[in-house]
Amino acid sequence: MIYAPDYYPHFRCIAADCRHSCCIGWEIDIDADTRAAYAAVGGEIGEKLTCAIDDSGDAPHFRLTPDERCPFLRRDGLCELILTLGEDSLCQICADHPRFRSFWSGRTELGLGLCCEAAGALILSRSEPMRLIPIEDDGDDTPPDDDERVLLTLRDELLAIAGDTSLPLDGRFDAILARAGSRLPERTMADWRQTYLTLERLDPAWDDALAALNNCTPHPGWDEPFARLLEYFLYRHLPAALDDGRTAERAAFAVLSVHVIRTLFAAGEPTMARLVELARMYSSEIEYDEDNVEALLGKLT
Ligand code: SF4
């Protein structure tokens, strides 16, 4: 069975209206099937494909332009490949983004990554707690093994705490850490700022945002958008504990991530657009970089 958060079917890419297009700044690998299909394309677009693909590395990928854009991203923000060859012509990464997947026995989970501003706006503006819904029966009904059953049960409990409106957000943080057998180290936000500044960073705007990471009072009335963030990080990052066994650290990573974004948010105007942008930056700078996630998990043991 394939599951996804209840907001998942409502996602739409905003394409030309996107201010931080996923077609800028990322090297996009092309899967083998799509590479073979591109090799068979003729005409002007076929010639452009031949010139625009670099086959010299581990995986074929599009050569970015000097300003780091996908060569098929038009100045109006639309994709030349979709316009010319149709949506089915996209390589797997482009067709998937910003979706992510977690694989369990008999169960695939889909989600939307916060590094996409359209996904962030959708997730953070929800007033109700996230619910997982079955979206497709793929015919695989293999039951979960013992480790999976334990982790699924724990994650359900942590998600229920994250969405518990009878608790203030800080109370939800404490309850999640206690239930996961975890805790955050005794550190100030200035200490965490120093840690985040040692991580790999992509965008100078993230450095500027981190400069505001100091202990400051959260804006009142914003617990629910941060609860949606908490649900997102728990949903997305706990399944990897099946591979590395670091359930407690991953729960702490979810709490720390929301704590950091809430503190950054407290340093400026409380608007949804600003929150979506901070979440987008955090996602692309931290959670989409496995080395950065590893480094933070190492601080949470
Ligand atoms: S980041 Fe999201 S909204 Fe922007 S172009 Fe990519 S998928 Fe579309």
XYZ file of C-alpha atoms and ligand atoms in Angstrom:
309
model
C 0.000 0.000 0.000
C 1.166 3.532 -0.729
C 0.493 6.189 1.929
C 0.878 9.958 1.958
C -0.079 12.906 4.163
C -3.651 14.077 3.565
C -2.413 17.327 1.958
C -0.315 15.445 -0.625
C -2.981 15.238 -3.393
C -3.430 19.034 -3.219
C 0.151 19.865 -4.228
C 0.662 21.851 -7.435
C 3.998 23.157 -8.734
C 3.710 26.926 -9.218
C 6.327 26.854 -12.022
C 6.762 30.375 -13.392
C 5.643 31.919 -10.078
C 8.279 30.044 -8.065
C 10.948 32.367 -6.591
C 13.371 29.542 -5.770
C 12.934 27.136 -8.626
C 14.330 23.648 -8.138
C 15.694 24.048 -11.705
C 18.339 26.523 -10.456
C 21.470 25.643 -8.511
C 21.058 21.839 -8.380
C 22.937 19.386 -10.572
C 20.231 17.101 -11.967
C 21.189 13.484 -12.694
C 19.339 11.792 -15.542
C 18.221 8.177 -15.033
C 19.212 5.552 -17.600
C 15.754 5.124 -19.199
C 15.332 8.858 -19.706
C 18.902 9.220 -21.019
C 18.139 6.533 -23.626
C 14.875 8.283 -24.576
C 16.683 11.629 -24.941
C 19.263 10.000 -27.234
C 16.438 9.072 -29.608
C 14.960 12.572 -29.835
C 15.564 14.268 -33.162
C 15.304 17.785 -34.523
C 16.357 21.004 -32.853
C 15.413 19.880 -29.330
C 17.334 16.625 -29.867
C 20.456 18.598 -30.808
C 20.031 20.802 -27.775
C 19.701 17.729 -25.557
C 22.923 16.298 -26.982
C 24.808 19.514 -26.188
C 23.186 20.046 -22.788
C 23.916 16.631 -21.246
C 27.271 15.811 -19.670
C 27.922 12.056 -19.811
C 31.448 12.187 -18.421
C 30.741 11.692 -14.694
C 29.195 8.895 -12.618
C 25.740 9.742 -13.946
C 24.634 11.789 -16.942
C 23.388 15.205 -15.920
C 22.363 18.531 -17.418
C 25.171 21.068 -17.802
C 24.022 24.136 -15.867
C 24.350 27.554 -17.466
C 26.900 30.013 -16.005
C 24.142 31.397 -13.758
C 23.432 27.839 -12.523
C 20.144 27.342 -14.351
C 18.982 24.132 -15.995
C 19.560 24.725 -19.722
C 15.886 23.937 -20.356
C 14.527 26.436 -17.832
C 13.173 29.332 -19.862
C 13.393 32.925 -18.679
C 9.619 32.892 -18.086
C 10.148 30.051 -15.571
C 8.626 27.335 -17.761
C 10.348 24.102 -18.776
C 11.251 23.831 -22.466
C 11.235 20.020 -22.298
C 7.674 19.906 -20.974
C 6.534 22.477 -23.522
C 8.203 20.658 -26.429
C 8.108 16.961 -25.542
C 5.436 16.807 -22.836
C 5.538 16.115 -19.092
C 6.338 12.429 -19.641
C 9.715 13.438 -21.060
C 11.051 14.524 -17.659
C 13.777 12.477 -15.992
C 12.870 10.735 -12.725
C 14.320 13.430 -10.442
C 12.457 16.252 -12.195
C 9.210 14.273 -12.328
C 9.497 13.413 -8.607
C 10.609 16.695 -7.093
C 9.684 17.754 -4.399
C 8.355 14.320 -3.497
C 10.298 11.925 -1.266
C 9.717 8.265 -0.476
C 10.293 5.975 2.508
C 10.190 2.243 1.960
C 8.907 -0.311 4.469
C 7.880 -3.950 4.020
C 4.614 -3.801 2.072
C 4.362 -0.053 2.546
C 5.685 2.963 0.644
C 5.310 6.427 2.131
C 5.289 9.556 -0.004
C 5.816 13.107 1.141
C 6.493 16.614 -0.099
C 9.843 18.242 0.702
C 9.873 21.639 2.390
C 12.635 22.897 0.102
C 9.809 23.628 -2.359
C 8.027 26.836 -1.454
C 4.702 25.589 -2.838
C 4.942 22.474 -0.648
C 5.925 24.613 2.355
C 2.970 26.949 1.899
C 0.634 23.955 1.615
C 2.005 22.153 4.692
C 2.386 25.139 7.010
C -1.005 26.683 6.314
C -2.907 23.555 7.426
C -4.816 24.088 10.651
C -5.464 20.388 11.285
C -2.847 17.791 12.304
C -1.377 15.742 9.470
C -3.181 12.471 8.768
C -1.707 9.642 6.735
C -4.039 8.327 4.060
C -3.741 5.394 1.641
C -3.460 6.819 -1.863
C -2.812 3.711 -3.953
C -3.045 -0.054 -3.559
C 0.105 -1.419 -5.211
C -0.859 -4.992 -4.321
C 1.978 -5.429 -1.812
C 0.491 -6.516 1.528
C 3.683 -7.810 3.166
C 3.247 -7.252 6.931
C 5.801 -5.054 8.728
C 8.611 -6.875 10.528
C 9.103 -6.470 14.300
C 11.443 -3.446 14.045
C 9.099 -1.704 11.626
C 6.083 -2.365 13.835
C 7.850 -0.831 16.846
C 8.962 2.231 14.873
C 5.559 2.763 13.252
C 3.866 2.605 16.658
C 6.346 5.044 18.170
C 6.049 7.444 15.253
C 2.236 7.358 15.493
C 2.544 8.291 19.174
C 5.020 11.107 18.467
C 2.807 12.465 15.667
C -0.182 12.397 18.025
C 1.821 14.434 20.561
C 2.912 16.900 17.851
C -0.739 17.487 16.920
C -2.043 17.673 20.508
C -3.533 21.159 20.783
C -4.084 20.729 24.531
C -0.332 21.201 24.963
C 1.687 24.326 24.188
C 4.397 23.736 21.602
C 7.185 23.574 24.204
C 5.153 20.963 26.091
C 4.912 18.934 22.873
C 8.705 19.191 22.432
C 9.245 17.872 25.982
C 6.700 15.061 25.613
C 8.191 13.929 22.289
C 11.723 13.888 23.670
C 10.599 11.995 26.788
C 8.643 9.390 24.799
C 11.557 8.885 22.388
C 14.046 8.568 25.271
C 15.918 11.603 24.066
C 16.831 15.130 25.105
C 18.439 18.227 23.658
C 21.883 19.074 25.028
C 22.144 22.091 27.335
C 23.131 24.674 24.752
C 22.083 28.226 23.975
C 20.881 29.278 20.557
C 24.182 31.125 20.155
C 25.937 27.752 20.645
C 23.703 26.190 18.013
C 24.432 29.118 15.680
C 28.128 28.277 15.900
C 27.354 24.626 15.124
C 25.191 25.505 12.116
C 27.925 27.812 10.833
C 30.348 24.852 10.738
C 28.006 22.918 8.399
C 28.049 22.989 4.607
C 26.138 26.025 3.363
C 24.798 26.897 -0.085
C 23.276 30.346 0.032
C 24.761 33.470 1.689
C 21.183 34.355 2.677
C 21.294 31.370 5.057
C 24.367 32.849 6.770
C 22.445 36.104 7.166
C 19.462 34.253 8.615
C 21.684 32.351 11.067
C 23.115 35.641 12.345
C 19.700 36.182 13.963
C 19.837 32.852 15.828
C 19.834 34.070 19.416
C 17.568 33.366 22.347
C 14.461 35.431 21.659
C 10.829 35.091 22.630
C 8.663 33.184 20.122
C 5.792 35.041 18.478
C 2.541 34.061 20.247
C -0.224 32.339 18.297
C 2.003 30.368 15.916
C 2.068 26.968 17.648
C 0.040 25.180 14.968
C 2.232 26.024 11.941
C 5.226 24.864 14.006
C 3.326 21.716 14.957
C 2.934 21.033 11.202
C 6.709 21.451 10.872
C 7.252 19.046 13.745
C 4.987 16.467 12.107
C 6.871 16.920 8.844
C 10.303 16.291 10.362
C 9.081 13.291 12.387
C 7.319 11.775 9.381
C 10.246 12.275 7.067
C 13.274 11.533 9.245
C 12.241 8.747 11.628
C 12.030 5.954 8.991
C 15.812 6.179 8.426
C 16.201 4.859 11.991
C 15.360 1.435 10.526
C 18.797 1.574 8.897
C 20.858 3.374 11.537
C 18.972 2.617 14.768
C 19.108 6.284 15.825
C 15.443 6.744 16.700
C 16.071 8.957 19.742
C 18.534 11.183 17.845
C 16.170 11.546 14.910
C 13.302 12.573 17.197
C 15.669 15.116 18.788
C 16.677 16.315 15.312
C 12.990 16.989 14.534
C 12.565 18.984 17.753
C 15.831 20.877 17.286
C 14.932 21.771 13.686
C 11.576 23.256 14.702
C 13.175 25.010 17.685
C 15.783 26.631 15.394
C 13.251 27.696 12.742
C 10.935 29.100 15.438
C 13.812 31.101 16.934
C 14.814 32.464 13.526
C 11.160 33.358 12.936
C 11.011 35.207 16.267
C 13.720 37.598 15.073
C 11.500 39.201 12.404
C 7.962 39.909 11.217
C 5.452 37.088 11.922
C 4.085 36.395 8.439
C 3.323 33.079 6.787
C 5.425 34.029 3.743
C 8.450 34.576 5.981
C 7.905 31.276 7.791
C 7.623 29.390 4.491
C 10.877 30.988 3.331
C 12.750 30.120 6.563
C 11.483 26.532 6.357
C 12.522 26.357 2.704
C 16.017 27.577 3.500
C 16.385 25.196 6.444
C 15.212 22.310 4.323
C 17.542 22.939 1.382
C 20.524 23.840 3.579
C 20.143 21.151 6.242
C 17.781 18.267 5.631
C 18.576 17.806 1.929
C 22.289 17.554 2.801
C 23.012 14.128 4.291
C 26.361 15.302 5.696
C 24.668 18.141 7.559
C 21.992 15.853 8.983
C 24.726 13.408 10.049
C 26.685 16.211 11.733
C 23.631 17.330 13.696
C 22.681 13.774 14.683
C 26.229 13.483 16.025
C 25.517 16.440 18.345
C 22.343 14.796 19.618
C 23.722 11.468 20.864
S 10.519 24.334 -6.156
Fe 8.410 23.499 -6.145
S 7.060 25.133 -6.950
Fe 9.209 25.675 -7.444
S 9.538 24.883 -9.554
Fe 10.242 23.278 -8.125
S 8.442 21.938 -7.761
Fe 7.681 23.843 -8.693
